Amino acid sequence: MENFAGIIGTYEDSFRANIYTRDPFRMIGLIDVGIRYAFGMERVILAYYSSSGTNSGKIKGLWYPIVGIKEYSGDFREFTAYLNHVLTETTKDGHAEEGWLAKSPFFGGDKKDMGLRGFSCGIHQEKLFGIGKKLRSLYENGRYSLIKEMDAAYINSSVTIDKRLYHNLRTQRVNYEEFIRDIYEEI
């Protein structure tokens, strides 16, 4: 989008996480980032998960961005209309099983020239990868808040809440959808 300039930094003290699965062991988490727009900077919540292994070239322990987490099996209906559309278009057969980490937009694009898999294929790739490395370091050093009630619904409602947070000019939902739109349009 023409008014979107990109991620300019993270709020490290905002990192909160919880165990998602024990076998394989994976964590889920939220981090606030600063995103610069033509009108100024907004603080936006992004969702990440820690990889349990090296499937699809993923690095064990590295944190990867997700749109959210599938709350029930079938078509995408648990997110906003726009996010449901993006996930339907970027997911094989347009549906997924309950508990699926909705990461398909970040794996889209020309796979042979993509470089780092799982961090988008465009201008945000390096910043998203940098956040993933930062979250790994914060996690390994115990610098996060443990939120025991954090689950799929908690993650999804946090990133799509239709409310202005942190004195932003726009709602978290609008800012998050615009960020995902920028990722999707680069595929």
Coordinates of N, CA and C in Angstrom, one line a residue:
M1 N 0.8 -1.2 0.0 CA 0.0 0.0 0.0 C 0.9 1.2 0.0
E2 N 0.4 2.3 -0.6 CA 1.3 3.5 -0.8 C 1.6 4.2 0.5
N3 N 0.7 4.1 1.5 CA 1.0 4.8 2.8 C 1.7 3.9 3.8
F4 N 2.2 2.7 3.4 CA 2.8 1.8 4.3 C 4.3 1.8 4.1
A5 N 5.0 2.1 5.2 CA 6.5 2.2 5.0 C 7.2 1.0 5.7
G6 N 6.6 0.4 6.6 CA 7.2 -0.8 7.2 C 7.5 -0.8 8.7
I7 N 8.0 -1.9 9.1 CA 8.3 -2.1 10.5 C 9.5 -1.4 10.9
I8 N 9.5 -0.6 12.0 CA 10.7 0.2 12.3 C 11.3 -0.2 13.6
G9 N 10.6 -1.1 14.4 CA 11.2 -1.6 15.6 C 10.3 -2.4 16.4
T10 N 10.8 -3.0 17.5 CA 10.0 -3.8 18.4 C 9.9 -3.2 19.8
Y11 N 8.9 -3.5 20.6 CA 8.8 -3.1 22.0 C 9.1 -4.4 22.7
E12 N 10.4 -4.6 23.0 CA 10.8 -5.9 23.6 C 10.1 -6.3 24.9
D13 N 9.8 -5.2 25.7 CA 9.1 -5.5 27.0 C 7.7 -6.0 26.8
S14 N 7.1 -5.9 25.6 CA 5.8 -6.4 25.4 C 5.7 -7.9 25.1
F15 N 6.8 -8.5 24.9 CA 6.8 -9.9 24.5 C 6.1 -10.8 25.6
R16 N 5.0 -11.5 25.2 CA 4.3 -12.4 26.1 C 4.1 -13.7 25.3
A17 N 4.1 -14.8 26.0 CA 4.1 -16.1 25.4 C 3.5 -17.2 26.3
N18 N 3.3 -18.3 25.7 CA 2.8 -19.5 26.4 C 3.1 -20.8 25.6
I19 N 3.1 -21.9 26.3 CA 3.3 -23.2 25.6 C 2.1 -23.4 24.7
Y20 N 2.3 -23.8 23.5 CA 1.2 -24.2 22.6 C 1.0 -25.7 22.5
T21 N 2.1 -26.4 22.2 CA 2.1 -27.9 22.2 C 3.3 -28.4 22.9
R22 N 3.2 -29.5 23.6 CA 4.3 -30.2 24.2 C 5.0 -31.2 23.4
D23 N 4.3 -31.8 22.5 CA 4.9 -32.8 21.6 C 4.3 -32.7 20.2
P24 N 5.0 -32.0 19.3 CA 6.3 -31.4 19.5 C 6.2 -30.1 20.3
F25 N 7.3 -29.7 21.0 CA 7.3 -28.5 21.8 C 7.3 -27.3 21.0
R26 N 6.2 -26.5 21.1 CA 6.1 -25.2 20.4 C 5.6 -24.1 21.4
M27 N 6.0 -22.9 21.2 CA 5.5 -21.8 22.0 C 4.8 -20.9 21.0
I28 N 3.8 -20.1 21.5 CA 3.1 -19.1 20.8 C 3.3 -17.8 21.5
G29 N 3.3 -16.6 20.8 CA 3.5 -15.4 21.5 C 3.1 -14.2 20.7
L30 N 3.0 -13.1 21.4 CA 2.7 -11.8 20.8 C 3.8 -10.8 21.1
I31 N 4.0 -9.9 20.2 CA 5.0 -8.8 20.3 C 4.4 -7.6 19.7
D32 N 4.7 -6.5 20.3 CA 4.2 -5.2 19.8 C 5.4 -4.6 18.9
V33 N 5.0 -4.1 17.8 CA 6.0 -3.5 16.9 C 5.6 -2.1 16.5
G34 N 6.5 -1.3 16.1 CA 6.2 0.0 15.5 C 6.2 -0.1 14.0
I35 N 5.1 0.3 13.4 CA 5.0 0.3 12.0 C 4.8 1.8 11.5
R36 N 5.6 2.2 10.6 CA 5.5 3.6 10.1 C 4.6 3.6 8.9
Y37 N 3.6 4.5 8.9 CA 2.7 4.8 7.8 C 3.0 6.3 7.4
A38 N 2.4 6.7 6.3 CA 2.6 8.1 5.8 C 2.1 9.1 6.8
F39 N 1.1 8.7 7.6 CA 0.6 9.7 8.6 C 1.3 9.6 10.0
G40 N 2.2 8.6 10.2 CA 2.9 8.5 11.4 C 3.1 7.1 11.8
M41 N 3.5 6.8 13.0 CA 3.8 5.5 13.5 C 2.7 5.0 14.3
E42 N 2.4 3.7 14.2 CA 1.4 3.0 15.0 C 2.0 1.8 15.7
R43 N 1.6 1.5 16.9 CA 2.0 0.3 17.6 C 1.1 -0.8 17.3
V44 N 1.6 -1.9 16.8 CA 0.7 -3.0 16.3 C 1.2 -4.3 16.9
I45 N 0.2 -5.1 17.3 CA 0.5 -6.5 17.8 C 0.7 -7.5 16.7
L46 N 1.8 -8.2 16.7 CA 2.0 -9.3 15.8 C 2.1 -10.6 16.5
A47 N 1.7 -11.7 15.9 CA 1.7 -13.1 16.5 C 2.9 -13.9 15.9
Y48 N 3.5 -14.7 16.7 CA 4.6 -15.5 16.3 C 4.5 -16.9 17.0
Y49 N 5.2 -17.9 16.5 CA 5.4 -19.2 17.2 C 6.8 -19.6 17.0
S50 N 7.2 -20.5 18.0 CA 8.6 -21.0 17.9 C 8.5 -22.4 17.2
S51 N 9.4 -22.5 16.3 CA 9.5 -23.8 15.5 C 10.1 -24.9 16.3
S52 N 9.5 -26.1 16.1 CA 9.9 -27.3 16.8 C 10.9 -28.1 16.1
G53 N 11.1 -27.8 14.8 CA 12.0 -28.6 14.0 C 12.4 -27.9 12.7
T54 N 12.7 -28.7 11.8 CA 13.2 -28.2 10.5 C 12.3 -28.5 9.3
N55 N 11.0 -28.8 9.5 CA 10.1 -29.1 8.4 C 10.1 -27.8 7.5
S56 N 10.0 -28.1 6.2 CA 10.0 -27.0 5.2 C 11.1 -26.0 5.4
G57 N 12.2 -26.5 5.9 CA 13.4 -25.6 6.0 C 13.4 -24.7 7.2
K58 N 12.4 -24.9 8.1 CA 12.4 -24.0 9.3 C 13.5 -24.4 10.3
I59 N 13.9 -23.4 11.1 CA 15.1 -23.6 12.0 C 14.5 -23.8 13.4
K60 N 14.9 -24.8 14.1 CA 14.4 -25.2 15.4 C 14.7 -24.0 16.4
G61 N 13.7 -23.6 17.1 CA 13.8 -22.6 18.1 C 13.6 -21.2 17.6
L62 N 13.7 -21.0 16.3 CA 13.5 -19.7 15.7 C 12.0 -19.4 15.7
W63 N 11.6 -18.1 15.9 CA 10.2 -17.7 16.0 C 9.8 -17.2 14.6
Y64 N 8.6 -17.7 14.2 CA 8.1 -17.4 12.8 C 6.7 -16.6 13.0
P65 N 6.4 -15.7 12.1 CA 5.2 -15.0 12.1 C 4.0 -15.8 11.7
I66 N 2.8 -15.6 12.3 CA 1.6 -16.2 11.9 C 0.5 -15.2 11.9
V67 N -0.5 -15.5 11.1 CA -1.7 -14.6 11.0 C -2.5 -14.8 12.3
G68 N -2.6 -16.1 12.7 CA -3.4 -16.5 13.9 C -3.4 -18.0 14.0
I69 N -4.3 -18.6 14.7 CA -4.4 -20.0 14.9 C -5.8 -20.5 14.6
K70 N -5.9 -21.5 13.8 CA -7.2 -22.1 13.5 C -7.9 -22.6 14.7
E71 N -9.2 -22.1 15.0 CA -9.9 -22.5 16.2 C -10.8 -23.8 16.0
Y72 N -11.1 -24.1 14.8 CA -11.9 -25.3 14.5 C -11.6 -25.7 13.0
S73 N -11.8 -27.0 12.7 CA -11.6 -27.5 11.4 C -12.6 -27.0 10.4
G74 N -12.1 -26.9 9.1 CA -12.9 -26.5 8.1 C -12.5 -25.2 7.4
D75 N -13.5 -24.5 6.8 CA -13.2 -23.2 6.1 C -12.8 -22.2 7.2
F76 N -12.2 -21.1 6.6 CA -11.8 -20.0 7.5 C -13.0 -19.1 7.8
R77 N -13.4 -19.0 9.0 CA -14.5 -18.1 9.5 C -14.2 -17.5 10.8
E78 N -13.1 -17.8 11.4 CA -12.8 -17.3 12.8 C -12.1 -16.0 12.8
F79 N -11.6 -15.5 11.7 CA -10.9 -14.2 11.6 C -11.8 -13.2 11.0
T80 N -11.2 -12.0 10.6 CA -12.0 -11.0 10.0 C -12.3 -11.5 8.5
A81 N -13.2 -10.8 7.9 CA -13.6 -11.2 6.5 C -12.3 -11.2 5.6
Y82 N -11.5 -10.1 5.8 CA -10.4 -10.0 4.9 C -9.3 -11.1 5.2
L83 N -9.0 -11.3 6.5 CA -8.0 -12.3 6.8 C -8.5 -13.7 6.4
N84 N -9.8 -14.0 6.6 CA -10.4 -15.3 6.1 C -10.1 -15.4 4.6
H85 N -10.3 -14.3 3.8 CA -10.1 -14.4 2.4 C -8.6 -14.7 2.1
V86 N -7.7 -14.0 2.7 CA -6.3 -14.2 2.5 C -5.9 -15.6 2.8
L87 N -6.4 -16.1 4.0 CA -6.0 -17.5 4.4 C -6.6 -18.5 3.4
T88 N -7.8 -18.3 3.0 CA -8.5 -19.2 2.0 C -7.7 -19.2 0.7
E89 N -7.2 -18.1 0.2 CA -6.5 -18.0 -1.0 C -5.0 -18.6 -0.9
T90 N -4.5 -18.6 0.3 CA -3.0 -19.0 0.4 C -2.9 -20.4 1.0
T91 N -4.0 -21.0 1.4 CA -3.9 -22.3 2.0 C -4.4 -23.4 1.0
K92 N -3.7 -24.5 1.0 CA -4.1 -25.6 0.1 C -5.5 -26.0 0.4
D93 N -6.3 -26.1 -0.6 CA -7.7 -26.4 -0.6 C -8.6 -25.4 0.2
G94 N -8.0 -24.3 0.7 CA -8.8 -23.2 1.3 C -9.4 -23.5 2.6
H95 N -8.9 -24.6 3.3 CA -9.3 -24.9 4.7 C -8.2 -25.5 5.5
A96 N -8.4 -25.7 6.8 CA -7.4 -26.3 7.6 C -8.0 -26.9 8.8
E97 N -7.2 -27.7 9.5 CA -7.6 -28.4 10.8 C -7.5 -27.5 12.0
E98 N -8.3 -27.7 13.0 CA -8.2 -27.0 14.3 C -6.8 -27.1 14.8
G99 N -6.3 -26.0 15.3 CA -5.0 -25.9 15.9 C -3.9 -25.5 14.9
W100 N -4.2 -25.5 13.6 CA -3.2 -25.1 12.5 C -2.7 -23.7 12.7
L101 N -1.4 -23.6 12.7 CA -0.8 -22.2 12.8 C -0.9 -21.6 11.4
A102 N -1.7 -20.5 11.3 CA -2.0 -19.9 10.0 C -0.8 -19.0 9.6
K103 N 0.1 -19.7 8.9 CA 1.3 -19.0 8.4 C 1.5 -19.0 6.9
S104 N 0.5 -19.5 6.2 CA 0.7 -19.6 4.7 C 1.0 -18.3 4.0
P105 N 0.5 -17.1 4.4 CA 0.9 -15.9 3.6 C 2.4 -15.6 3.7
F106 N 3.0 -16.0 4.8 CA 4.4 -15.8 5.0 C 5.3 -16.8 4.3
F107 N 4.7 -17.8 3.7 CA 5.4 -18.8 3.0 C 5.2 -18.7 1.5
G108 N 4.3 -17.7 1.1 CA 3.9 -17.6 -0.3 C 5.0 -17.0 -1.2
G109 N 4.8 -16.9 -2.5 CA 5.7 -16.3 -3.4 C 6.5 -17.3 -4.2
D110 N 7.5 -16.9 -4.9 CA 8.4 -17.7 -5.7 C 9.4 -18.4 -4.8
K111 N 9.1 -19.7 -4.5 CA 9.9 -20.5 -3.6 C 11.3 -20.6 -3.9
K112 N 11.7 -20.7 -5.2 CA 13.1 -20.9 -5.5 C 14.0 -19.7 -5.3
D113 N 13.4 -18.5 -5.3 CA 14.1 -17.3 -5.1 C 13.8 -16.6 -3.8
M114 N 13.1 -17.4 -2.9 CA 12.6 -16.8 -1.7 C 13.7 -16.5 -0.6
G115 N 14.7 -17.3 -0.6 CA 15.7 -17.1 0.5 C 15.2 -17.7 1.8
L116 N 14.9 -16.8 2.8 CA 14.4 -17.2 4.1 C 13.0 -17.6 4.0
R117 N 12.7 -18.9 4.2 CA 11.3 -19.3 4.1 C 10.5 -19.0 5.4
G118 N 9.3 -18.6 5.3 CA 8.5 -18.3 6.5 C 8.4 -16.9 7.0
F119 N 9.1 -16.0 6.3 CA 9.1 -14.6 6.7 C 8.6 -13.6 5.6
S120 N 7.8 -14.1 4.7 CA 7.3 -13.4 3.6 C 8.3 -13.3 2.5
C121 N 7.9 -12.9 1.3 CA 8.9 -12.8 0.2 C 9.2 -11.4 -0.3
G122 N 8.8 -10.4 0.5 CA 9.0 -9.1 0.0 C 9.8 -8.2 0.9
I123 N 9.4 -6.9 1.0 CA 10.1 -5.9 1.7 C 10.2 -6.1 3.2
H124 N 9.3 -6.9 3.8 CA 9.2 -7.2 5.2 C 10.0 -8.4 5.7
Q125 N 10.6 -9.1 4.7 CA 11.2 -10.4 5.1 C 12.3 -10.2 6.1
E126 N 13.2 -9.2 5.9 CA 14.4 -9.1 6.8 C 13.9 -8.6 8.2
K127 N 12.9 -7.7 8.2 CA 12.4 -7.2 9.5 C 11.7 -8.4 10.3
L128 N 10.9 -9.1 9.6 CA 10.2 -10.2 10.2 C 11.2 -11.3 10.7
F129 N 12.2 -11.6 10.0 CA 13.3 -12.5 10.3 C 14.0 -11.9 11.6
G130 N 14.3 -10.7 11.6 CA 15.0 -10.0 12.7 C 14.2 -10.1 14.0
I131 N 12.9 -10.0 13.8 CA 12.0 -10.1 15.0 C 12.0 -11.5 15.5
G132 N 12.0 -12.5 14.6 CA 12.1 -13.9 14.9 C 13.3 -14.2 15.7
K133 N 14.5 -13.7 15.3 CA 15.7 -13.9 16.0 C 15.7 -13.2 17.4
K134 N 15.1 -12.0 17.4 CA 15.0 -11.3 18.7 C 14.2 -12.1 19.7
L135 N 13.0 -12.6 19.2 CA 12.2 -13.4 20.1 C 12.8 -14.6 20.6
R136 N 13.6 -15.3 19.8 CA 14.4 -16.5 20.2 C 15.3 -16.1 21.4
S137 N 16.0 -15.0 21.2 CA 16.9 -14.5 22.2 C 16.2 -14.1 23.5
L138 N 15.1 -13.4 23.4 CA 14.3 -13.0 24.6 C 13.8 -14.2 25.3
Y139 N 13.3 -15.2 24.5 CA 12.7 -16.4 25.1 C 13.8 -17.2 25.8
E140 N 14.9 -17.4 25.2 CA 16.0 -18.2 25.7 C 16.6 -17.6 27.0
N141 N 16.4 -16.2 27.1 CA 16.9 -15.5 28.3 C 15.8 -15.2 29.3
G142 N 14.6 -15.8 29.1 CA 13.5 -15.6 30.0 C 13.0 -14.2 30.1
R143 N 13.2 -13.5 29.0 CA 12.7 -12.1 29.0 C 11.3 -12.0 28.3
Y144 N 10.3 -12.6 28.9 CA 9.0 -12.5 28.4 C 8.0 -12.7 29.5
S145 N 6.8 -12.3 29.3 CA 5.7 -12.6 30.3 C 5.0 -13.8 29.9
L146 N 4.9 -14.8 30.9 CA 4.1 -16.0 30.6 C 2.6 -15.7 30.8
I147 N 1.8 -15.9 29.8 CA 0.4 -15.7 29.8 C -0.3 -17.1 29.7
K148 N -0.6 -17.7 30.8 CA -1.1 -19.1 30.8 C -2.4 -19.3 30.0
E149 N -3.2 -18.2 30.0 CA -4.5 -18.3 29.2 C -4.3 -18.1 27.7
M150 N -3.1 -17.8 27.3 CA -2.9 -17.6 25.9 C -3.1 -18.9 25.1
D151 N -4.1 -18.9 24.2 CA -4.4 -20.0 23.3 C -4.8 -19.4 22.0
A152 N -5.4 -20.3 21.1 CA -5.8 -19.8 19.8 C -6.7 -18.6 19.9
A153 N -7.8 -18.7 20.7 CA -8.7 -17.6 20.8 C -8.0 -16.3 21.3
Y154 N -7.2 -16.4 22.3 CA -6.4 -15.3 22.8 C -5.6 -14.6 21.8
I155 N -4.8 -15.4 21.0 CA -4.0 -14.9 19.9 C -4.9 -14.1 18.9
N156 N -5.9 -14.8 18.4 CA -6.7 -14.3 17.4 C -7.4 -13.0 17.8
S157 N -8.0 -13.0 19.0 CA -8.7 -11.8 19.5 C -7.7 -10.6 19.7
S158 N -6.5 -10.9 20.1 CA -5.5 -9.9 20.3 C -5.1 -9.2 19.0
V159 N -4.9 -9.9 18.0 CA -4.4 -9.3 16.7 C -5.5 -8.7 15.9
T160 N -6.8 -9.1 16.2 CA -7.9 -8.6 15.4 C -8.9 -7.7 16.2
I161 N -8.5 -7.3 17.4 CA -9.4 -6.5 18.2 C -9.8 -5.2 17.5
D162 N -11.0 -4.9 17.5 CA -11.5 -3.7 16.8 C -11.5 -2.5 17.7
K163 N -10.3 -2.2 18.2 CA -10.2 -1.1 19.3 C -8.9 -0.4 19.1
R164 N -8.9 0.9 19.3 CA -7.6 1.7 19.3 C -6.8 1.3 20.5
L165 N -5.6 0.9 20.3 CA -4.7 0.6 21.4 C -3.5 1.6 21.4
Y166 N -2.9 1.8 22.6 CA -1.7 2.6 22.7 C -1.8 4.0 22.1
H167 N -2.9 4.6 22.2 CA -3.1 6.0 21.6 C -2.9 6.0 20.1
N168 N -3.1 4.9 19.4 CA -3.0 4.9 18.0 C -4.1 5.7 17.4
L169 N -3.9 6.1 16.1 CA -5.0 6.8 15.4 C -6.0 5.8 14.8
R170 N -5.6 4.6 14.6 CA -6.5 3.6 14.0 C -6.6 2.3 14.9
T171 N -7.5 1.5 14.7 CA -7.7 0.3 15.5 C -6.6 -0.7 15.2
Q172 N -6.4 -1.6 16.1 CA -5.5 -2.8 15.9 C -5.9 -3.5 14.7
R173 N -7.2 -3.8 14.5 CA -7.7 -4.6 13.4 C -7.3 -3.9 12.1
V174 N -7.6 -2.6 11.9 CA -7.2 -1.9 10.7 C -5.7 -2.0 10.4
N175 N -4.9 -1.7 11.4 CA -3.5 -1.8 11.2 C -3.0 -3.2 10.9
Y176 N -3.5 -4.2 11.6 CA -3.1 -5.6 11.3 C -3.5 -6.0 9.9
E177 N -4.8 -5.7 9.5 CA -5.2 -6.1 8.2 C -4.4 -5.4 7.1
E178 N -4.0 -4.2 7.3 CA -3.2 -3.5 6.3 C -1.8 -4.1 6.3
F179 N -1.3 -4.5 7.4 CA 0.0 -5.2 7.4 C -0.1 -6.5 6.6
I180 N -1.1 -7.4 6.9 CA -1.3 -8.6 6.2 C -1.6 -8.4 4.7
R181 N -2.3 -7.4 4.4 CA -2.6 -7.0 3.0 C -1.3 -6.8 2.3
D182 N -0.4 -6.0 2.9 CA 0.9 -5.7 2.3 C 1.7 -7.0 2.0
I183 N 1.7 -8.0 3.0 CA 2.3 -9.3 2.8 C 1.7 -10.0 1.6
Y184 N 0.4 -10.1 1.7 CA -0.4 -10.9 0.7 C -0.2 -10.3 -0.7
E185 N -0.2 -9.0 -0.9 CA 0.0 -8.4 -2.2 C 1.4 -8.6 -2.8
E186 N 2.3 -9.0 -2.0 CA 3.7 -9.2 -2.5 C 3.9 -10.7 -2.9
I187 N 2.9 -11.5 -2.7 CA 3.0 -12.9 -3.1 C 3.0 -13.1 -4.6

